[in-house]
C-alpha cells in the first residue's frame, strides 16, 4: 500500500480503469458533519437526561483505491464512526454519501443494494462468527441474503474465496471452533469479500490476534487490495500497523477528527499536539537507540467524558500549549499544509494560528512541567523531550 501503487477497478461499463491513490482520485465516500449521540434515559418514564456524544461532527473523504487509517484512544468514537458509514447505526446528524448518493437515512429495503458495495470486517473473530453454522454457511450468507447465484454455484465460489484468503477449501464443512483466531479472521475477510465490494471497513482487524498472525492478516489485506482494487477504511489503535497499511491517516479524539494527513507527513511532522503525543508512544525498533532517553510525552489525566465534553478544543484539558482561546473557541479542521488538515489554534511544526494569545492555562503549565515542554510566546513552536 505504498504511495505510488496503482490498482485496477472495474467501472460500470465493464472496462478496466487504472487509478493511483492520488489527491485527484475519484471520491468514493464523502462524510459531512457526521454525528451519533446515544441518549441517556432515566426514571420510570425513561426520559432523556443527556447523551453520549460518541461521534460529534466529522468530515472526511475516501478516494477510490486508497486506504484511510483511523487512530485514536479507546472510546474516541472510531468504531462508532465505522458502523455509521456502513449504516449499521443510524446517524443523529450529518450526511454520508457513497458514490455521490446520499445513504444517510435510507430504509432497510433501500440499503440492500448498497450492502453489496460496502462491507465490514469486525474486530472480534470469535464473536462475529456464528458457532452453530459451518464455514460454508457463514461465507455463503451474503449470496443468500442478496439473492445472488455465483457462476459455478455457491459452494464452488465459497471454496474459491477460502483459497483467496489462504484457507483450505476442504474446510467448507468445519465449524468456527475448529479454527485459530487468525484463521477465523480470514473467514470474516472471505465473507466480506463475497459480493466483490468497493469499500471495506475493517474495525480493529488484527487487535485480537498474536503479533505473528497480525502480520499475515495485514499482508493479506494488502495483497487483496492490489488484486481486487479495494478501498479500505482501517480502524486501529496500533500506530505501527496503521503506518504500514495506510495512505492517509485520520486522528480522532473524543468524537472529533483533530488531524487528517498523508501518512508520511503525519509520522514525520505531526501538527496537532495530540498526534505528537500519540506518535511519541510508538517504540522504535533500533538497537542503537537502547539506553537513549525516550522523548515520550505523557498526557495528564484521562480522556474527558463524551457525555459532557470540554468547551472549545476538546484536548485543551490535557494539552501543554492550551491558552484561553483553546478553552472558549473550537478550532476548525482546516488545511494548513498541502495534504495535511489540523484542528488546532497552536499547531506543532507550523506557525501559530493565534499568536496574540500567549498566556497558558494552569493545566497546560502542569503538562509542560511534567514533559519538559517549553512555550515562551504564542508564536513559538513547542519543543518536547528536551
mmCIF file of C-alpha atoms in Angstrom:
data_model
loop_
_atom_site.group_PDB
_atom_site.id
_atom_site.type_symbol
_atom_site.label_atom_id
_atom_site.label_comp_id
_atom_site.label_asym_id
_atom_site.label_seq_id
_atom_site.Cartn_x
_atom_site.Cartn_y
_atom_site.Cartn_z
ATOM 1 C CA UNK A 1 0.000 0.000 0.000
ATOM 2 C CA UNK A 2 2.734 2.391 -0.955
ATOM 3 C CA UNK A 3 2.171 5.880 -2.216
ATOM 4 C CA UNK A 4 2.932 5.038 -5.845
ATOM 5 C CA UNK A 5 0.765 1.946 -6.164
ATOM 6 C CA UNK A 6 -1.918 1.604 -8.791
ATOM 7 C CA UNK A 7 -4.979 -0.559 -8.648
ATOM 8 C CA UNK A 8 -7.367 -1.811 -11.302
ATOM 9 C CA UNK A 9 -11.027 -1.207 -10.660
ATOM 10 C CA UNK A 10 -13.880 -2.140 -12.947
ATOM 11 C CA UNK A 11 -16.223 0.659 -13.980
ATOM 12 C CA UNK A 12 -19.915 0.292 -14.708
ATOM 13 C CA UNK A 13 -19.340 -0.219 -18.420
ATOM 14 C CA UNK A 14 -17.164 -3.262 -17.825
ATOM 15 C CA UNK A 15 -13.871 -1.658 -18.864
ATOM 16 C CA UNK A 16 -10.884 -1.514 -16.540
ATOM 17 C CA UNK A 17 -9.614 1.711 -15.062
ATOM 18 C CA UNK A 18 -6.096 2.037 -13.658
ATOM 19 C CA UNK A 19 -6.027 4.541 -10.871
ATOM 20 C CA UNK A 20 -3.477 5.543 -8.270
ATOM 21 C CA UNK A 21 -4.251 6.835 -4.830
ATOM 22 C CA UNK A 22 -3.605 10.446 -5.751
ATOM 23 C CA UNK A 23 -5.202 13.600 -4.463
ATOM 24 C CA UNK A 24 -7.264 13.977 -7.617
ATOM 25 C CA UNK A 25 -8.664 10.399 -7.433
ATOM 26 C CA UNK A 26 -12.398 9.874 -7.662
ATOM 27 C CA UNK A 27 -14.175 10.272 -4.318
ATOM 28 C CA UNK A 28 -15.900 7.048 -3.280
ATOM 29 C CA UNK A 29 -17.119 8.055 0.193
ATOM 30 C CA UNK A 30 -17.846 11.557 1.481
ATOM 31 C CA UNK A 31 -18.759 12.213 5.114
ATOM 32 C CA UNK A 32 -20.003 15.656 6.196
ATOM 33 C CA UNK A 33 -20.816 16.755 9.764
ATOM 34 C CA UNK A 34 -21.473 13.157 10.867
ATOM 35 C CA UNK A 35 -22.884 12.797 14.383
ATOM 36 C CA UNK A 36 -24.022 9.957 16.620
ATOM 37 C CA UNK A 37 -25.437 10.769 20.064
ATOM 38 C CA UNK A 38 -26.608 7.856 22.195
ATOM 39 C CA UNK A 39 -29.431 9.031 24.502
ATOM 40 C CA UNK A 40 -29.198 8.524 28.266
ATOM 41 C CA UNK A 41 -32.607 7.742 29.767
ATOM 42 C CA UNK A 42 -33.559 7.579 33.426
ATOM 43 C CA UNK A 43 -36.616 7.251 35.593
ATOM 44 C CA UNK A 44 -39.853 5.359 35.296
ATOM 45 C CA UNK A 45 -40.830 7.190 32.101
ATOM 46 C CA UNK A 46 -37.344 6.777 30.615
ATOM 47 C CA UNK A 47 -36.951 10.449 29.862
ATOM 48 C CA UNK A 48 -33.772 11.523 28.164
ATOM 49 C CA UNK A 49 -31.435 13.271 30.596
ATOM 50 C CA UNK A 50 -28.368 13.525 28.388
ATOM 51 C CA UNK A 51 -26.471 11.951 25.507
ATOM 52 C CA UNK A 52 -23.158 10.252 24.843
ATOM 53 C CA UNK A 53 -21.586 12.230 22.010
ATOM 54 C CA UNK A 54 -19.727 9.277 20.504
ATOM 55 C CA UNK A 55 -19.213 10.988 17.128
ATOM 56 C CA UNK A 56 -19.771 14.720 17.116
ATOM 57 C CA UNK A 57 -19.330 16.283 13.704
ATOM 58 C CA UNK A 58 -16.623 14.782 11.497
ATOM 59 C CA UNK A 59 -15.762 15.463 7.853
ATOM 60 C CA UNK A 60 -13.573 13.413 5.525
ATOM 61 C CA UNK A 61 -13.410 11.823 2.087
ATOM 62 C CA UNK A 62 -12.143 8.446 0.905
ATOM 63 C CA UNK A 63 -10.908 8.123 -2.665
ATOM 64 C CA UNK A 64 -11.105 5.008 -4.803
ATOM 65 C CA UNK A 65 -8.240 2.573 -4.302
ATOM 66 C CA UNK A 66 -6.778 4.207 -1.210
ATOM 67 C CA UNK A 67 -6.564 3.146 2.434
ATOM 68 C CA UNK A 68 -7.652 5.597 5.117
ATOM 69 C CA UNK A 69 -6.393 4.709 8.581
ATOM 70 C CA UNK A 70 -8.288 5.956 11.655
ATOM 71 C CA UNK A 71 -6.468 6.066 15.002
ATOM 72 C CA UNK A 72 -7.160 7.309 18.499
ATOM 73 C CA UNK A 73 -7.536 6.231 22.111
ATOM 74 C CA UNK A 74 -10.190 3.748 23.185
ATOM 75 C CA UNK A 75 -13.557 5.486 23.425
ATOM 76 C CA UNK A 76 -12.781 8.224 20.900
ATOM 77 C CA UNK A 77 -15.551 7.090 18.521
ATOM 78 C CA UNK A 78 -13.578 5.146 15.881
ATOM 79 C CA UNK A 79 -15.741 2.020 15.867
ATOM 80 C CA UNK A 80 -18.961 4.034 16.025
ATOM 81 C CA UNK A 81 -17.784 6.016 13.004
ATOM 82 C CA UNK A 82 -17.162 2.757 11.114
ATOM 83 C CA UNK A 83 -20.652 1.476 11.899
ATOM 84 C CA UNK A 84 -22.152 4.780 10.808
ATOM 85 C CA UNK A 85 -20.546 4.854 7.372
ATOM 86 C CA UNK A 86 -21.626 1.231 6.775
ATOM 87 C CA UNK A 87 -25.109 2.184 8.023
ATOM 88 C CA UNK A 88 -25.133 -0.407 10.801
ATOM 89 C CA UNK A 89 -26.093 2.549 13.008
ATOM 90 C CA UNK A 90 -28.498 5.372 12.207
ATOM 91 C CA UNK A 91 -26.713 8.765 12.304
ATOM 92 C CA UNK A 92 -28.030 11.518 14.571
ATOM 93 C CA UNK A 93 -26.910 14.217 12.162
ATOM 94 C CA UNK A 94 -24.734 14.957 9.144
ATOM 95 C CA UNK A 95 -24.583 13.066 5.867
ATOM 96 C CA UNK A 96 -22.861 10.048 4.308
ATOM 97 C CA UNK A 97 -22.526 9.933 0.525
ATOM 98 C CA UNK A 98 -21.391 6.801 -1.299
ATOM 99 C CA UNK A 99 -20.565 7.212 -4.988
ATOM 100 C CA UNK A 100 -22.395 10.545 -4.927
ATOM 101 C CA UNK A 101 -25.610 9.101 -3.455
ATOM 102 C CA UNK A 102 -26.826 10.142 -0.013
ATOM 103 C CA UNK A 103 -27.230 6.967 2.070
ATOM 104 C CA UNK A 104 -27.635 8.692 5.443
ATOM 105 C CA UNK A 105 -31.258 7.795 6.115
ATOM 106 C CA UNK A 106 -32.033 5.016 3.655
ATOM 107 C CA UNK A 107 -34.546 2.427 4.839
ATOM 108 C CA UNK A 108 -33.726 -1.284 5.127
ATOM 109 C CA UNK A 109 -35.026 -2.154 1.665
ATOM 110 C CA UNK A 110 -33.200 0.773 0.069
ATOM 111 C CA UNK A 111 -29.958 -0.211 1.797
ATOM 112 C CA UNK A 112 -29.941 -3.734 0.388
ATOM 113 C CA UNK A 113 -28.273 -2.839 -2.977
ATOM 114 C CA UNK A 114 -25.694 -0.705 -1.142
ATOM 115 C CA UNK A 115 -24.727 -3.659 1.079
ATOM 116 C CA UNK A 116 -23.119 -5.324 -1.934
ATOM 117 C CA UNK A 117 -20.650 -2.467 -2.275
ATOM 118 C CA UNK A 118 -19.930 -1.687 1.396
ATOM 119 C CA UNK A 119 -18.828 -4.465 3.754
ATOM 120 C CA UNK A 120 -17.322 -4.607 7.231
ATOM 121 C CA UNK A 121 -14.684 -6.775 8.907
ATOM 122 C CA UNK A 122 -15.427 -6.920 12.615
ATOM 123 C CA UNK A 123 -12.962 -6.616 15.461
ATOM 124 C CA UNK A 124 -13.555 -9.886 17.310
ATOM 125 C CA UNK A 125 -13.123 -13.014 15.151
ATOM 126 C CA UNK A 126 -14.571 -15.100 17.984
ATOM 127 C CA UNK A 127 -17.958 -13.383 18.346
ATOM 128 C CA UNK A 128 -18.502 -12.308 14.723
ATOM 129 C CA UNK A 129 -18.945 -15.909 13.505
ATOM 130 C CA UNK A 130 -21.999 -17.965 14.455
ATOM 131 C CA UNK A 131 -20.692 -21.084 16.273
ATOM 132 C CA UNK A 132 -23.730 -23.122 15.138
ATOM 133 C CA UNK A 133 -23.038 -22.587 11.438
ATOM 134 C CA UNK A 134 -20.399 -24.186 9.228
ATOM 135 C CA UNK A 135 -17.854 -22.034 7.443
ATOM 136 C CA UNK A 136 -19.618 -22.725 4.157
ATOM 137 C CA UNK A 137 -22.898 -21.394 5.545
ATOM 138 C CA UNK A 138 -21.210 -18.313 7.045
ATOM 139 C CA UNK A 139 -19.294 -17.284 3.917
ATOM 140 C CA UNK A 140 -22.262 -18.017 1.634
ATOM 141 C CA UNK A 141 -24.678 -15.893 3.701
ATOM 142 C CA UNK A 142 -24.171 -12.728 1.547
ATOM 143 C CA UNK A 143 -25.188 -14.650 -1.585
ATOM 144 C CA UNK A 144 -28.317 -15.957 0.111
ATOM 145 C CA UNK A 145 -29.327 -12.596 1.572
ATOM 146 C CA UNK A 146 -28.760 -10.732 -1.709
ATOM 147 C CA UNK A 147 -30.290 -13.427 -3.910
ATOM 148 C CA UNK A 148 -27.091 -13.815 -5.911
ATOM 149 C CA UNK A 149 -26.206 -17.081 -7.652
ATOM 150 C CA UNK A 150 -22.446 -17.132 -8.446
ATOM 151 C CA UNK A 151 -21.242 -18.704 -11.655
ATOM 152 C CA UNK A 152 -20.445 -22.338 -10.956
ATOM 153 C CA UNK A 153 -22.578 -22.455 -7.823
ATOM 154 C CA UNK A 154 -22.343 -21.149 -4.268
ATOM 155 C CA UNK A 155 -20.162 -23.955 -2.919
ATOM 156 C CA UNK A 156 -17.555 -23.534 -5.632
ATOM 157 C CA UNK A 157 -17.427 -19.752 -5.070
ATOM 158 C CA UNK A 158 -17.127 -20.141 -1.291
ATOM 159 C CA UNK A 159 -14.265 -22.590 -1.727
ATOM 160 C CA UNK A 160 -12.589 -20.124 -4.093
ATOM 161 C CA UNK A 161 -12.934 -17.360 -1.501
ATOM 162 C CA UNK A 162 -11.441 -19.580 1.195
ATOM 163 C CA UNK A 163 -8.496 -20.231 -1.100
ATOM 164 C CA UNK A 164 -8.096 -16.494 -1.803
ATOM 165 C CA UNK A 165 -7.712 -15.728 1.924
ATOM 166 C CA UNK A 166 -5.256 -18.584 2.453
ATOM 167 C CA UNK A 167 -7.530 -21.286 3.877
ATOM 168 C CA UNK A 168 -8.019 -24.851 2.700
ATOM 169 C CA UNK A 169 -11.181 -25.130 0.551
ATOM 170 C CA UNK A 170 -11.777 -28.527 2.127
ATOM 171 C CA UNK A 171 -12.631 -26.737 5.406
ATOM 172 C CA UNK A 172 -16.020 -25.828 3.910
ATOM 173 C CA UNK A 173 -17.934 -28.064 6.357
ATOM 174 C CA UNK A 174 -15.982 -27.223 9.509
ATOM 175 C CA UNK A 175 -17.210 -25.064 12.402
ATOM 176 C CA UNK A 176 -15.612 -21.861 13.782
ATOM 177 C CA UNK A 177 -14.356 -23.524 16.991
ATOM 178 C CA UNK A 178 -12.056 -25.699 14.869
ATOM 179 C CA UNK A 179 -10.026 -22.681 13.733
ATOM 180 C CA UNK A 180 -7.458 -20.415 15.351
ATOM 181 C CA UNK A 181 -8.032 -16.677 15.843
ATOM 182 C CA UNK A 182 -6.107 -15.746 12.704
ATOM 183 C CA UNK A 183 -7.991 -18.316 10.643
ATOM 184 C CA UNK A 184 -11.329 -17.021 11.966
ATOM 185 C CA UNK A 185 -10.397 -13.504 10.959
ATOM 186 C CA UNK A 186 -9.583 -14.807 7.476
ATOM 187 C CA UNK A 187 -13.065 -16.350 7.364
ATOM 188 C CA UNK A 188 -14.518 -12.940 8.256
ATOM 189 C CA UNK A 189 -12.486 -11.373 5.441
ATOM 190 C CA UNK A 190 -13.747 -14.014 2.986
ATOM 191 C CA UNK A 191 -17.339 -13.237 3.986
ATOM 192 C CA UNK A 192 -16.750 -9.504 3.490
ATOM 193 C CA UNK A 193 -15.296 -10.104 0.009
ATOM 194 C CA UNK A 194 -18.056 -12.454 -1.178
ATOM 195 C CA UNK A 195 -20.007 -9.828 -3.142
ATOM 196 C CA UNK A 196 -16.945 -8.002 -4.570
ATOM 197 C CA UNK A 197 -17.442 -4.811 -2.504
ATOM 198 C CA UNK A 198 -15.978 -1.457 -3.455
ATOM 199 C CA UNK A 199 -15.427 -0.299 0.143
ATOM 200 C CA UNK A 200 -14.346 -2.425 3.114
ATOM 201 C CA UNK A 201 -14.410 -1.004 6.643
ATOM 202 C CA UNK A 202 -12.078 -3.022 8.894
ATOM 203 C CA UNK A 203 -12.672 -2.391 12.603
ATOM 204 C CA UNK A 204 -9.501 -3.349 14.509
ATOM 205 C CA UNK A 205 -8.927 -6.333 12.181
ATOM 206 C CA UNK A 206 -5.773 -7.540 13.956
ATOM 207 C CA UNK A 207 -6.049 -6.288 17.545
ATOM 208 C CA UNK A 208 -7.266 -9.658 18.901
ATOM 209 C CA UNK A 209 -4.510 -11.631 17.160
ATOM 210 C CA UNK A 210 -0.949 -12.608 18.041
ATOM 211 C CA UNK A 211 1.788 -10.435 16.545
ATOM 212 C CA UNK A 212 2.920 -13.090 14.041
ATOM 213 C CA UNK A 213 -0.676 -13.625 12.891
ATOM 214 C CA UNK A 214 -1.221 -9.842 12.690
ATOM 215 C CA UNK A 215 1.481 -9.591 10.020
ATOM 216 C CA UNK A 216 -0.155 -12.363 7.977
ATOM 217 C CA UNK A 217 -3.592 -10.710 8.059
ATOM 218 C CA UNK A 218 -2.195 -7.244 7.268
ATOM 219 C CA UNK A 219 -0.228 -8.620 4.307
ATOM 220 C CA UNK A 220 -3.345 -10.457 3.149
ATOM 221 C CA UNK A 221 -5.366 -7.217 3.178
ATOM 222 C CA UNK A 222 -2.568 -5.526 1.233
ATOM 223 C CA UNK A 223 -2.461 -8.281 -1.393
ATOM 224 C CA UNK A 224 -6.251 -8.318 -1.772
ATOM 225 C CA UNK A 225 -6.332 -4.567 -2.304
ATOM 226 C CA UNK A 226 -3.814 -4.776 -5.114
ATOM 227 C CA UNK A 227 -5.541 -7.769 -6.744
ATOM 228 C CA UNK A 228 -9.161 -6.646 -6.393
ATOM 229 C CA UNK A 229 -8.871 -2.843 -6.362
ATOM 230 C CA UNK A 230 -10.429 -2.497 -2.913
ATOM 231 C CA UNK A 231 -10.806 0.711 -0.933
ATOM 232 C CA UNK A 232 -10.237 0.409 2.812
ATOM 233 C CA UNK A 233 -11.110 2.337 5.946
ATOM 234 C CA UNK A 234 -8.996 0.638 8.607
ATOM 235 C CA UNK A 235 -9.730 1.474 12.240
ATOM 236 C CA UNK A 236 -6.929 0.657 14.679
ATOM 237 C CA UNK A 237 -5.066 1.817 17.738
ATOM 238 C CA UNK A 238 -1.746 0.220 16.760
ATOM 239 C CA UNK A 239 0.119 3.055 15.076
ATOM 240 C CA UNK A 240 2.720 0.733 13.575
ATOM 241 C CA UNK A 241 0.042 -1.280 11.774
ATOM 242 C CA UNK A 242 -1.666 1.884 10.556
ATOM 243 C CA UNK A 243 1.596 3.251 9.198
ATOM 244 C CA UNK A 244 2.186 0.037 7.250
ATOM 245 C CA UNK A 245 -1.228 -0.141 5.606
ATOM 246 C CA UNK A 246 -2.465 3.453 5.192
ATOM 247 C CA UNK A 247 -2.154 6.106 2.512
ATOM 248 C CA UNK A 248 -3.785 8.797 4.675
ATOM 249 C CA UNK A 249 -4.472 8.826 8.408
ATOM 250 C CA UNK A 250 -7.198 10.500 10.473
ATOM 251 C CA UNK A 251 -6.542 11.062 14.178
ATOM 252 C CA UNK A 252 -9.663 11.086 16.359
ATOM 253 C CA UNK A 253 -10.096 12.471 19.858
ATOM 254 C CA UNK A 254 -13.361 12.471 21.795
ATOM 255 C CA UNK A 255 -15.637 12.179 18.763
ATOM 256 C CA UNK A 256 -13.724 14.651 16.574
ATOM 257 C CA UNK A 257 -11.078 14.385 13.877
ATOM 258 C CA UNK A 258 -8.198 16.558 15.076
ATOM 259 C CA UNK A 259 -5.779 15.837 12.227
ATOM 260 C CA UNK A 260 -6.057 14.310 8.749
ATOM 261 C CA UNK A 261 -2.866 13.932 6.750
ATOM 262 C CA UNK A 262 -0.844 11.867 4.320
ATOM 263 C CA UNK A 263 0.908 9.027 6.111
ATOM 264 C CA UNK A 264 4.484 10.270 5.778
ATOM 265 C CA UNK A 265 3.545 13.833 6.698
ATOM 266 C CA UNK A 266 1.807 12.722 9.878
ATOM 267 C CA UNK A 267 4.630 10.491 11.078
ATOM 268 C CA UNK A 268 7.465 12.875 10.260
ATOM 269 C CA UNK A 269 5.802 16.216 11.057
ATOM 270 C CA UNK A 270 2.590 15.945 13.128
ATOM 271 C CA UNK A 271 0.776 19.247 13.622
ATOM 272 C CA UNK A 272 -1.718 18.520 16.395
ATOM 273 C CA UNK A 273 -0.269 18.156 19.923
ATOM 274 C CA UNK A 274 -2.401 15.039 20.437
ATOM 275 C CA UNK A 275 -0.960 13.450 17.294
ATOM 276 C CA UNK A 276 2.527 14.241 18.541
ATOM 277 C CA UNK A 277 1.775 12.661 21.918
ATOM 278 C CA UNK A 278 0.385 9.514 20.247
ATOM 279 C CA UNK A 279 3.404 9.132 17.984
ATOM 280 C CA UNK A 280 5.796 9.603 20.900
ATOM 281 C CA UNK A 281 4.396 6.376 22.373
ATOM 282 C CA UNK A 282 5.412 4.276 19.333
ATOM 283 C CA UNK A 283 8.520 2.227 20.174
ATOM 284 C CA UNK A 284 11.413 2.496 17.726
ATOM 285 C CA UNK A 285 12.910 -0.952 16.973
ATOM 286 C CA UNK A 286 16.509 0.222 16.765
ATOM 287 C CA UNK A 287 19.166 -1.496 18.954
ATOM 288 C CA UNK A 288 21.402 1.556 18.567
ATOM 289 C CA UNK A 289 18.848 3.610 20.494
ATOM 290 C CA UNK A 290 18.959 1.304 23.515
ATOM 291 C CA UNK A 291 19.655 3.358 26.577
ATOM 292 C CA UNK A 292 18.775 6.617 24.827
ATOM 293 C CA UNK A 293 16.246 8.645 26.798
ATOM 294 C CA UNK A 294 12.810 8.448 25.228
ATOM 295 C CA UNK A 295 11.029 11.622 24.148
ATOM 296 C CA UNK A 296 7.716 10.217 25.321
ATOM 297 C CA UNK A 297 5.020 12.825 26.015
ATOM 298 C CA UNK A 298 2.839 11.791 28.952
ATOM 299 C CA UNK A 299 -0.652 13.278 28.869
ATOM 300 C CA UNK A 300 -2.180 14.321 32.166
ATOM 301 C CA UNK A 301 -5.411 12.692 33.339
ATOM 302 C CA UNK A 302 -7.959 10.618 31.464
ATOM 303 C CA UNK A 303 -9.962 11.342 28.343
ATOM 304 C CA UNK A 304 -12.917 13.554 29.361
ATOM 305 C CA UNK A 305 -16.408 12.070 29.299
ATOM 306 C CA UNK A 306 -18.203 12.210 25.935
ATOM 307 C CA UNK A 307 -21.371 12.937 27.911
ATOM 308 C CA UNK A 308 -20.056 16.395 28.812
ATOM 309 C CA UNK A 309 -17.055 17.151 26.578
ATOM 310 C CA UNK A 310 -14.924 20.228 27.377
ATOM 311 C CA UNK A 311 -15.772 23.532 25.733
ATOM 312 C CA UNK A 312 -13.639 24.873 22.914
ATOM 313 C CA UNK A 313 -10.899 22.487 21.839
ATOM 314 C CA UNK A 314 -11.655 19.148 23.461
ATOM 315 C CA UNK A 315 -7.973 18.450 24.011
ATOM 316 C CA UNK A 316 -7.271 21.643 25.946
ATOM 317 C CA UNK A 317 -7.587 19.912 29.347
ATOM 318 C CA UNK A 318 -4.548 17.719 28.551
ATOM 319 C CA UNK A 319 -2.555 19.939 26.193
ATOM 320 C CA UNK A 320 0.728 21.669 27.055
ATOM 321 C CA UNK A 321 0.021 24.524 24.603
ATOM 322 C CA UNK A 322 -3.541 25.367 25.689
ATOM 323 C CA UNK A 323 -4.414 29.035 26.078
ATOM 324 C CA UNK A 324 -7.644 30.868 26.818
ATOM 325 C CA UNK A 325 -8.867 30.728 23.216
ATOM 326 C CA UNK A 326 -8.473 26.917 23.283
ATOM 327 C CA UNK A 327 -10.877 26.852 26.226
ATOM 328 C CA UNK A 328 -13.517 29.063 24.618
ATOM 329 C CA UNK A 329 -13.317 28.582 20.838
ATOM 330 C CA UNK A 330 -13.343 25.268 18.983
ATOM 331 C CA UNK A 331 -10.718 25.269 16.209
ATOM 332 C CA UNK A 332 -11.997 24.227 12.764
ATOM 333 C CA UNK A 333 -10.360 21.418 10.828
ATOM 334 C CA UNK A 334 -8.533 23.255 8.068
ATOM 335 C CA UNK A 335 -5.694 22.598 5.667
ATOM 336 C CA UNK A 336 -2.561 24.390 6.856
ATOM 337 C CA UNK A 337 -0.185 22.464 4.634
ATOM 338 C CA UNK A 338 -0.843 20.662 1.336
ATOM 339 C CA UNK A 339 -2.420 17.313 2.192
ATOM 340 C CA UNK A 340 -2.474 17.996 5.936
ATOM 341 C CA UNK A 341 -5.533 19.262 7.843
ATOM 342 C CA UNK A 342 -5.480 20.067 11.552
ATOM 343 C CA UNK A 343 -7.874 21.482 14.138
ATOM 344 C CA UNK A 344 -5.578 23.473 16.437
ATOM 345 C CA UNK A 345 -5.011 27.104 17.416
ATOM 346 C CA UNK A 346 -1.330 26.457 18.240
ATOM 347 C CA UNK A 347 -0.185 23.661 15.866
ATOM 348 C CA UNK A 348 3.156 21.919 16.085
ATOM 349 C CA UNK A 349 5.732 22.304 13.303
ATOM 350 C CA UNK A 350 3.852 25.280 11.860
ATOM 351 C CA UNK A 351 3.252 28.965 12.541
ATOM 352 C CA UNK A 352 0.901 29.780 15.407
ATOM 353 C CA UNK A 353 -2.673 30.495 14.302
ATOM 354 C CA UNK A 354 -3.391 32.649 17.381
ATOM 355 C CA UNK A 355 -0.060 34.364 18.151
ATOM 356 C CA UNK A 356 -1.736 37.072 20.217
ATOM 357 C CA UNK A 357 -2.917 34.506 22.786
ATOM 358 C CA UNK A 358 0.224 33.801 24.832
ATOM 359 C CA UNK A 359 -0.972 33.037 28.379
ATOM 360 C CA UNK A 360 -1.030 29.301 29.089
ATOM 361 C CA UNK A 361 -3.809 27.724 31.125
ATOM 362 C CA UNK A 362 -2.845 26.294 34.521
ATOM 363 C CA UNK A 363 -3.437 22.735 33.232
ATOM 364 C CA UNK A 364 -1.056 23.411 30.336
ATOM 365 C CA UNK A 365 1.647 24.531 32.791
ATOM 366 C CA UNK A 366 1.300 21.214 34.648
ATOM 367 C CA UNK A 367 1.582 19.111 31.499
ATOM 368 C CA UNK A 368 4.505 21.206 30.259
ATOM 369 C CA UNK A 369 6.312 20.802 33.573
ATOM 370 C CA UNK A 370 5.882 17.020 33.530
ATOM 371 C CA UNK A 371 7.213 16.653 29.986
ATOM 372 C CA UNK A 372 9.850 19.358 29.862
ATOM 373 C CA UNK A 373 7.916 21.306 27.239
ATOM 374 C CA UNK A 374 8.520 24.999 26.769
ATOM 375 C CA UNK A 375 6.409 27.680 25.183
ATOM 376 C CA UNK A 376 7.623 31.197 25.790
ATOM 377 C CA UNK A 377 5.260 33.039 23.461
ATOM 378 C CA UNK A 378 2.207 32.291 21.394
ATOM 379 C CA UNK A 379 4.227 32.358 18.181
ATOM 380 C CA UNK A 380 6.922 29.909 19.319
ATOM 381 C CA UNK A 381 6.748 26.245 18.457
ATOM 382 C CA UNK A 382 6.760 23.871 21.410
ATOM 383 C CA UNK A 383 9.672 21.523 21.851
ATOM 384 C CA UNK A 384 9.303 18.248 23.670
ATOM 385 C CA UNK A 385 11.633 15.875 25.383
ATOM 386 C CA UNK A 386 14.455 18.366 25.706
#
